[in-house]
Amino acid sequence: GTLRPGTESIDSICGMAEALAIVKSSRKNDIDNFKKLHRLMIQELDSKSLNYIYNGSNKDKIYNIINISLPGNNGEDLVARLDAIGFEVATGAACEASNDEPSKALLAIGRSKKQAQGSLRISMGRSTTEEDIKRFVEALSGIIRA
């Protein structure tokens, strides 16, 4: 294709500027909320005595994403079963979502191929609530124990 000069999309530029202003003004609250939800997710997983491996650093992390391996479970099966009851999660790493191979990131931190294939990547957003976390862990626990 060729490039042509044209008028910039002022609507898009203004929309992006507004989106960035919202992110900047809510950043501190978002981080605090995601830290709280992250802690709650771990507490809920522990309270169900689920056999899981936390994949990631205990110090350096993005709090709105949790990755866990569930030994003895297939991540793709868990994703399908959770999706069927309204929870959208993924397995592996986002950059490898279309790849059937185990996550290179999980293999690099020492997970076995089987552990990597039994992983779930759980993302939270601004609309995620404490009740959502509790319902999710309850559903995951029921699937694993079924």
PDB file of N, CA, C and O in Angstrom, residues 6-21:
ATOM      1  N   GLY A   6      -3.460  13.160   4.784  1.00  0.00           N
ATOM      2  CA  GLY A   6      -4.865  13.319   5.114  1.00  0.00           C
ATOM      3  C   GLY A   6      -5.013  14.050   6.427  1.00  0.00           C
ATOM      4  O   GLY A   6      -4.041  14.381   7.092  1.00  0.00           O
ATOM      5  N   THR A   7      -6.220  14.306   6.786  1.00  0.00           N
ATOM      6  CA  THR A   7      -6.518  14.997   8.034  1.00  0.00           C
ATOM      7  C   THR A   7      -6.526  13.990   9.168  1.00  0.00           C
ATOM      8  O   THR A   7      -7.101  12.912   9.056  1.00  0.00           O
ATOM      9  N   GLU A   8      -5.863  14.338  10.259  1.00  0.00           N
ATOM     10  CA  GLU A   8      -5.863  13.465  11.436  1.00  0.00           C
ATOM     11  C   GLU A   8      -7.276  13.387  12.001  1.00  0.00           C
ATOM     12  O   GLU A   8      -8.060  14.329  11.894  1.00  0.00           O
ATOM     13  N   SER A   9      -7.586  12.274  12.617  1.00  0.00           N
ATOM     14  CA  SER A   9      -8.906  12.076  13.202  1.00  0.00           C
ATOM     15  C   SER A   9      -8.965  12.780  14.553  1.00  0.00           C
ATOM     16  O   SER A   9      -8.543  12.242  15.575  1.00  0.00           O
ATOM     17  N   ILE A  10      -9.482  13.976  14.555  1.00  0.00           N
ATOM     18  CA  ILE A  10      -9.558  14.782  15.782  1.00  0.00           C
ATOM     19  C   ILE A  10     -10.413  14.074  16.833  1.00  0.00           C
ATOM     20  O   ILE A  10     -10.077  14.069  18.023  1.00  0.00           O
ATOM     21  N   ASP A  11     -11.498  13.432  16.418  1.00  0.00           N
ATOM     22  CA  ASP A  11     -12.339  12.692  17.369  1.00  0.00           C
ATOM     23  C   ASP A  11     -11.535  11.605  18.077  1.00  0.00           C
ATOM     24  O   ASP A  11     -11.627  11.428  19.289  1.00  0.00           O
ATOM     25  N   SER A  12     -10.731  10.866  17.322  1.00  0.00           N
ATOM     26  CA  SER A  12      -9.922   9.798  17.906  1.00  0.00           C
ATOM     27  C   SER A  12      -8.856  10.362  18.839  1.00  0.00           C
ATOM     28  O   SER A  12      -8.588   9.802  19.908  1.00  0.00           O
ATOM     29  N   ILE A  13      -8.246  11.459  18.441  1.00  0.00           N
ATOM     30  CA  ILE A  13      -7.212  12.087  19.268  1.00  0.00           C
ATOM     31  C   ILE A  13      -7.822  12.576  20.580  1.00  0.00           C
ATOM     32  O   ILE A  13      -7.267  12.335  21.661  1.00  0.00           O
ATOM     33  N   CYS A  14      -8.971  13.214  20.513  1.00  0.00           N
ATOM     34  CA  CYS A  14      -9.638  13.694  21.732  1.00  0.00           C
ATOM     35  C   CYS A  14     -10.084  12.524  22.615  1.00  0.00           C
ATOM     36  O   CYS A  14      -9.958  12.581  23.839  1.00  0.00           O
ATOM     37  N   GLY A  15     -10.579  11.467  21.988  1.00  0.00           N
ATOM     38  CA  GLY A  15     -10.983  10.283  22.742  1.00  0.00           C
ATOM     39  C   GLY A  15      -9.807   9.654  23.459  1.00  0.00           C
ATOM     40  O   GLY A  15      -9.902   9.263  24.632  1.00  0.00           O
ATOM     41  N   MET A  16      -8.665   9.558  22.781  1.00  0.00           N
ATOM     42  CA  MET A  16      -7.464   8.998  23.402  1.00  0.00           C
ATOM     43  C   MET A  16      -6.985   9.892  24.545  1.00  0.00           C
ATOM     44  O   MET A  16      -6.606   9.381  25.616  1.00  0.00           O
ATOM     45  N   ALA A  17      -7.015  11.180  24.359  1.00  0.00           N
ATOM     46  CA  ALA A  17      -6.592  12.105  25.414  1.00  0.00           C
ATOM     47  C   ALA A  17      -7.487  11.953  26.650  1.00  0.00           C
ATOM     48  O   ALA A  17      -6.992  11.929  27.788  1.00  0.00           O
ATOM     49  N   GLU A  18      -8.777  11.810  26.442  1.00  0.00           N
ATOM     50  CA  GLU A  18      -9.712  11.634  27.566  1.00  0.00           C
ATOM     51  C   GLU A  18      -9.466  10.293  28.261  1.00  0.00           C
ATOM     52  O   GLU A  18      -9.464  10.209  29.496  1.00  0.00           O
ATOM     53  N   ALA A  19      -9.252   9.236  27.474  1.00  0.00           N
ATOM     54  CA  ALA A  19      -8.972   7.916  28.055  1.00  0.00           C
ATOM     55  C   ALA A  19      -7.702   7.964  28.902  1.00  0.00           C
ATOM     56  O   ALA A  19      -7.656   7.407  30.010  1.00  0.00           O
ATOM     57  N   LEU A  20      -6.667   8.630  28.407  1.00  0.00           N
ATOM     58  CA  LEU A  20      -5.421   8.750  29.170  1.00  0.00           C
ATOM     59  C   LEU A  20      -5.621   9.562  30.449  1.00  0.00           C
ATOM     60  O   LEU A  20      -5.046   9.236  31.495  1.00  0.00           O
ATOM     61  N   ALA A  21      -6.431  10.588  30.387  1.00  0.00           N
ATOM     62  CA  ALA A  21      -6.717  11.390  31.589  1.00  0.00           C
ATOM     63  C   ALA A  21      -7.441  10.552  32.637  1.00  0.00           C
ATOM     64  O   ALA A  21      -7.147  10.640  33.837  1.00  0.00           O
TER      65      ALA A  21
END
